[in-house]
XYZ file of C-alpha atoms in Angstrom:
403
model
C 101.761 134.448 109.202
C 104.380 135.562 112.145
C 106.385 134.195 112.545
C 107.810 132.031 115.910
C 111.406 131.763 117.272
C 111.374 128.138 117.939
C 113.244 128.538 121.141
C 109.566 129.899 122.293
C 108.120 126.693 121.866
C 110.488 124.291 122.218
C 109.025 123.633 126.321
C 106.245 122.401 123.538
C 108.239 120.170 121.781
C 110.280 118.431 124.890
C 106.782 116.907 126.820
C 106.161 116.047 123.219
C 109.500 114.138 123.972
C 108.265 113.268 127.606
C 105.436 111.818 125.611
C 105.987 109.835 122.940
C 109.418 108.254 125.100
C 106.957 107.599 128.191
C 104.625 105.315 125.807
C 107.271 103.367 123.687
C 107.562 105.664 120.396
C 111.097 107.047 121.005
C 113.241 104.106 122.154
C 116.709 106.224 120.176
C 118.013 109.286 121.876
C 118.855 110.927 118.365
C 116.034 110.224 117.648
C 114.963 111.954 120.654
C 117.251 115.222 119.862
C 115.300 115.786 116.604
C 111.458 115.427 117.626
C 113.330 119.046 120.176
C 114.664 120.748 117.809
C 112.712 120.220 115.201
C 109.552 123.074 115.105
C 106.487 121.043 113.602
C 104.612 124.178 114.064
C 107.704 126.013 111.049
C 105.430 122.524 108.746
C 101.845 123.524 109.418
C 100.818 127.087 108.842
C 97.261 125.420 109.316
C 95.172 122.632 109.054
C 91.716 121.788 109.150
C 89.489 120.648 112.353
C 86.671 118.159 111.672
C 83.089 120.817 113.529
C 80.618 118.435 113.008
C 78.956 118.357 110.113
C 76.040 120.171 107.434
C 73.840 118.023 104.919
C 75.497 114.535 105.679
C 78.682 115.940 105.064
C 81.697 116.779 107.246
C 83.059 120.302 108.092
C 86.313 121.397 107.974
C 86.568 124.175 109.618
C 90.060 125.866 109.544
C 93.038 127.021 112.722
C 96.035 129.046 112.430
C 97.815 130.868 115.122
C 95.453 134.372 113.605
C 92.281 132.712 114.729
C 93.206 130.597 117.390
C 96.300 130.327 117.522
C 95.966 128.421 121.548
C 94.367 125.735 120.004
C 96.257 125.431 117.308
C 99.804 125.908 119.063
C 98.122 123.199 120.901
C 97.031 120.910 118.242
C 101.142 120.939 116.286
C 102.886 120.276 120.258
C 100.423 116.942 119.837
C 100.538 113.805 118.773
C 97.377 113.990 116.101
C 97.984 113.771 112.792
C 96.415 116.760 110.934
C 94.553 117.705 108.178
C 96.186 120.325 105.554
C 95.144 119.438 102.267
C 91.585 118.301 100.852
C 90.399 117.214 97.361
C 94.470 117.694 96.118
C 93.580 121.795 97.053
C 95.570 123.510 98.217
C 94.784 125.766 101.047
C 95.547 129.464 101.287
C 96.476 129.843 104.691
C 96.777 133.531 105.116
C 92.623 134.037 104.230
C 91.109 130.218 104.587
C 87.442 129.200 104.793
C 85.862 125.669 105.113
C 85.112 123.208 103.769
C 82.543 121.548 103.622
C 83.050 117.696 102.396
C 85.844 116.708 100.487
C 88.794 113.099 100.169
C 91.593 113.807 102.737
C 94.513 114.238 100.155
C 97.881 115.972 102.491
C 98.506 116.004 105.563
C 100.852 115.824 108.615
C 100.929 112.594 110.612
C 101.630 112.256 113.716
C 105.161 113.002 115.908
C 104.323 108.908 117.180
C 104.404 107.299 113.668
C 106.507 109.168 111.706
C 109.365 108.070 114.437
C 108.024 104.965 114.535
C 108.847 104.173 111.113
C 112.308 106.567 111.022
C 112.927 103.733 113.776
C 110.971 100.316 112.394
C 113.643 101.169 108.447
C 116.969 101.223 111.226
C 118.719 103.774 110.353
C 121.479 103.860 110.077
C 124.280 106.524 110.158
C 126.252 106.783 106.408
C 122.338 105.367 105.068
C 121.393 106.789 101.680
C 117.295 107.598 102.084
C 114.476 108.382 99.909
C 111.164 109.209 101.053
C 108.257 108.070 99.919
C 106.098 111.089 100.016
C 106.885 114.483 101.534
C 103.831 115.655 102.479
C 104.748 118.632 105.003
C 107.858 118.012 105.465
C 108.454 117.532 108.322
C 109.149 113.921 108.726
C 111.598 114.630 106.015
C 113.356 117.469 108.443
C 113.165 115.029 111.515
C 115.276 112.643 109.011
C 117.582 115.229 107.750
C 118.625 116.244 111.153
C 119.179 113.355 111.886
C 121.534 111.772 108.664
C 122.512 115.822 107.908
C 120.490 116.520 104.887
C 122.863 115.273 101.485
C 122.068 111.782 102.267
C 118.162 112.366 102.506
C 115.735 112.592 99.743
C 112.413 112.969 99.365
C 109.341 113.272 96.477
C 106.043 113.949 96.178
C 103.742 113.687 93.792
C 102.186 116.599 94.147
C 104.092 120.122 92.828
C 102.023 121.983 95.611
C 102.648 120.588 98.713
C 106.329 119.723 97.798
C 106.948 123.493 97.104
C 105.746 124.367 100.909
C 107.489 121.577 102.729
C 111.286 122.897 100.699
C 110.189 126.497 102.063
C 109.474 125.262 105.340
C 112.999 123.084 104.984
C 114.625 125.595 103.785
C 113.802 127.975 106.412
C 115.175 126.060 108.683
C 118.664 125.585 106.598
C 118.278 121.933 105.433
C 118.678 121.358 101.542
C 117.773 117.206 100.649
C 117.347 115.816 97.300
C 113.540 117.475 96.743
C 111.461 116.924 93.676
C 107.797 116.230 92.385
C 108.163 113.043 91.211
C 105.818 109.490 91.415
C 106.729 108.158 94.340
C 105.727 104.686 93.020
C 108.000 104.549 90.191
C 110.876 105.492 92.954
C 113.766 108.286 92.205
C 116.157 107.863 90.163
C 118.355 110.221 90.048
C 119.526 109.627 93.564
C 119.392 106.221 93.699
C 120.522 103.354 95.113
C 119.176 103.813 98.409
C 119.640 102.004 101.605
C 115.841 103.112 102.884
C 113.395 103.162 100.854
C 109.814 104.297 103.300
C 106.705 104.810 102.140
C 104.360 107.558 103.932
C 101.684 106.349 101.563
C 99.989 102.679 101.263
C 100.302 100.907 98.409
C 97.903 98.283 97.172
C 101.743 95.983 96.181
C 105.240 96.635 96.299
C 106.538 98.608 93.136
C 109.399 97.436 91.381
C 111.069 100.447 90.969
C 112.031 100.327 94.510
C 113.807 96.998 94.653
C 114.967 97.806 91.520
C 116.784 101.665 93.217
C 117.439 99.504 97.017
C 121.394 98.678 97.685
C 121.098 94.265 98.448
C 120.352 93.908 102.311
C 119.008 96.976 102.217
C 115.124 97.575 103.811
C 111.756 98.909 102.658
C 109.237 99.620 104.981
C 106.103 100.421 104.196
C 102.602 99.714 104.425
C 100.373 97.864 103.207
C 96.763 98.957 101.978
C 94.125 98.853 99.410
C 90.148 98.608 99.738
C 88.684 97.632 102.177
C 89.810 99.784 104.753
C 92.581 97.025 105.684
C 96.119 98.380 106.420
C 99.872 96.185 107.437
C 103.462 98.170 108.344
C 105.409 95.617 106.410
C 109.566 95.858 106.401
C 111.014 94.114 103.717
C 115.301 93.140 103.406
C 115.123 92.802 99.674
C 117.809 90.827 98.132
C 117.908 91.786 93.833
C 114.990 90.934 92.814
C 113.477 89.495 95.771
C 112.803 90.679 98.545
C 111.145 89.395 101.626
C 110.377 90.493 105.337
C 107.257 89.947 107.989
C 104.637 92.287 108.431
C 105.614 95.034 111.821
C 103.011 95.770 114.524
C 100.636 98.487 115.627
C 96.908 99.752 114.399
C 98.207 102.441 111.723
C 96.892 103.716 107.925
C 98.167 106.132 106.127
C 96.122 107.880 102.213
C 96.306 105.316 99.435
C 99.541 106.158 96.619
C 97.184 108.778 94.287
C 97.096 105.910 91.655
C 96.615 103.401 94.128
C 93.349 104.729 95.677
C 89.961 103.193 96.007
C 88.030 103.752 92.476
C 84.549 105.378 92.903
C 82.620 102.446 92.679
C 78.856 104.498 91.558
C 75.034 103.969 92.443
C 74.202 101.715 95.649
C 72.014 101.682 94.754
C 72.019 100.403 90.541
C 74.165 97.461 92.863
C 71.601 96.537 94.968
C 69.198 96.343 91.732
C 72.235 94.448 89.394
C 71.887 91.333 92.959
C 67.974 91.087 92.704
C 68.504 90.427 88.277
C 71.005 87.899 89.123
C 69.252 84.830 88.120
C 73.011 83.145 90.087
C 72.379 84.829 92.785
C 73.123 82.575 96.182
C 71.653 83.852 99.952
C 73.532 81.810 102.747
C 73.389 82.265 105.933
C 77.162 82.568 107.264
C 79.227 82.611 110.240
C 80.469 84.903 110.796
C 79.338 88.544 111.335
C 80.345 91.355 109.218
C 79.818 93.598 113.015
C 84.616 93.598 111.931
C 84.037 96.130 109.460
C 82.278 99.136 111.780
C 84.693 98.266 114.750
C 87.791 100.235 116.043
C 89.376 97.290 118.269
C 92.738 96.199 116.875
C 91.345 92.694 116.375
C 88.373 93.617 113.672
C 91.829 96.661 112.247
C 93.217 93.307 111.326
C 90.154 91.181 109.968
C 89.632 94.311 107.894
C 93.508 92.970 106.783
C 92.938 89.423 106.666
C 89.281 90.322 104.953
C 90.865 92.495 102.495
C 93.934 90.313 102.182
C 91.042 88.122 100.955
C 88.471 90.284 98.359
C 90.992 92.378 97.261
C 88.430 94.107 94.947
C 85.989 94.117 97.291
C 85.138 97.604 98.879
C 82.059 98.842 101.306
C 79.359 101.404 99.958
C 76.855 102.554 102.240
C 73.229 99.901 101.856
C 70.681 100.486 99.665
C 66.995 99.835 101.842
C 68.650 97.066 103.573
C 68.642 96.047 107.505
C 69.767 98.324 109.947
C 73.565 96.857 110.170
C 74.355 95.408 106.953
C 77.425 95.156 105.285
C 77.094 95.554 101.553
C 80.382 95.576 99.957
C 81.571 95.749 95.744
C 84.076 94.731 93.604
C 84.531 97.163 90.894
C 86.349 95.125 88.697
C 84.732 92.194 88.702
C 80.575 92.898 89.348
C 80.210 91.415 91.983
C 79.028 92.213 95.313
C 77.441 90.659 98.765
C 74.905 92.522 100.950
C 75.591 90.460 104.673
C 72.238 91.182 106.860
C 70.900 90.107 110.365
C 67.924 88.485 110.213
C 67.139 87.077 113.588
C 69.554 85.682 115.420
C 72.387 85.174 112.889
C 73.257 86.588 109.337
C 72.440 86.204 105.454
C 75.410 86.363 102.470
C 73.714 87.095 99.333
C 76.213 87.079 96.969
C 75.957 87.758 93.116
C 78.200 87.737 90.785
C 80.448 85.615 89.242
C 83.299 86.200 92.182
C 81.463 84.712 95.636
C 83.031 87.804 97.778
C 82.327 86.597 100.520
C 82.885 82.512 100.622
C 86.426 84.351 100.102
C 86.169 86.307 103.416
C 84.986 83.939 105.534
C 87.003 81.061 104.803
C 90.239 83.020 105.733
C 88.608 85.432 108.495
C 87.299 82.286 110.152
C 90.665 80.295 109.246
C 92.639 83.090 110.648
C 90.570 83.832 113.962
C 90.615 79.667 114.323
C 94.486 79.904 114.547
C 94.250 82.560 117.062
C 93.325 85.724 115.366
C 97.379 85.619 115.316
C 98.992 89.624 115.412
C 100.376 91.252 112.518
C 103.972 89.999 113.025
C 102.829 86.526 112.262
C 102.206 86.956 109.249
C 105.414 86.391 105.990
C 106.111 88.611 102.738
C 107.591 87.773 100.138
C 107.777 89.896 96.575
C 109.401 88.208 93.177
C 109.024 88.958 89.020
C 106.133 86.573 89.514
C 104.356 87.694 92.192
C 103.520 89.331 95.919
C 102.134 87.212 98.226
C 101.149 87.516 102.301
C 101.667 83.960 104.404
C 100.270 83.017 107.309
C 102.424 79.961 109.295
C 99.329 78.730 111.889
C 96.326 79.232 110.027
C 97.759 77.891 106.439
C 96.366 80.714 104.739
C 98.337 82.459 101.598
C 97.612 85.832 99.586
C 98.531 87.098 96.291
C 98.603 91.082 95.866
C 96.165 92.394 92.744
C 99.384 93.412 89.663
C 97.101 96.570 89.721
């Protein structure tokens, strides 16, 4: 890729900073200066653009300065997440090829979320910071600009991703601590930290993060899971305990690779297993499953509550079910539920030892009865024995899975 003088794109970065500030995402002048000074294009030599489907799979078209310079520059300086890797396969951006299908395994997160994460973590001068998930290195560069690179540590489980980020960082003169490492174990050589900020989602907060955070330090991460539910949480650490509230907003992060949902198998096999289960139950349900497919903020929150209630459940394509049916399976217990339309109401067919919909229905209806509260009304507690999320208004309390 031909190099671009960062000064030549400064006006584009200033416009991006203006948009972020106007949207309320950029409130600290120090972070605004970082957005204006750090050339995102140095960290994104190319990205994959969704260009439709082929045989039911997404067709990913590579976009680089050579293929479409205007589109590349526009995307890099927009508030957009850019996909940079599929299926853990490094891309050769000097001669990329289209991809058909695949799992997203690395990206350059949209700048508004990057700066929101750094600001929400309340990073201040003199703080030692661990970033879990280096990715392209753009967020790392912003933090280096704000803190000085000697206080910044960033790790990524993917060595090829880290190597590319290191090259971009070093090219701009930043030399933070970088390592290929499983970020769920933290990074002991540079510990302790005043802040740990994770650019991935986790099913539970790793104990190593608490052990490597100074008393009074903070951990900012995203709680995720197998049910497409997400919520950010900011925890204050007190020894082997931590406590904090969930944060507002509808964001999602790729899961830490250890926490990714297991492959569920063939939906037809699950459907046949359910039909052969002598203990299966069929009943009306007062809860529509439509929130699983909606893009509203209320549906986003409902999926998170449902995930807390049934953390092992994941949605698969229904096998021979009516249109509008939601089919959930739990690979940890062998349980399943199909919730589908019947006339003007909904029917839940449950099989296996765990009645998944009973748990989901109870939690979501209780949460809705309490006013479908914002995520900020949930609080999380971490201690040696368990990790829990509580919603005082509804009386709901959920214990997070241990694995």
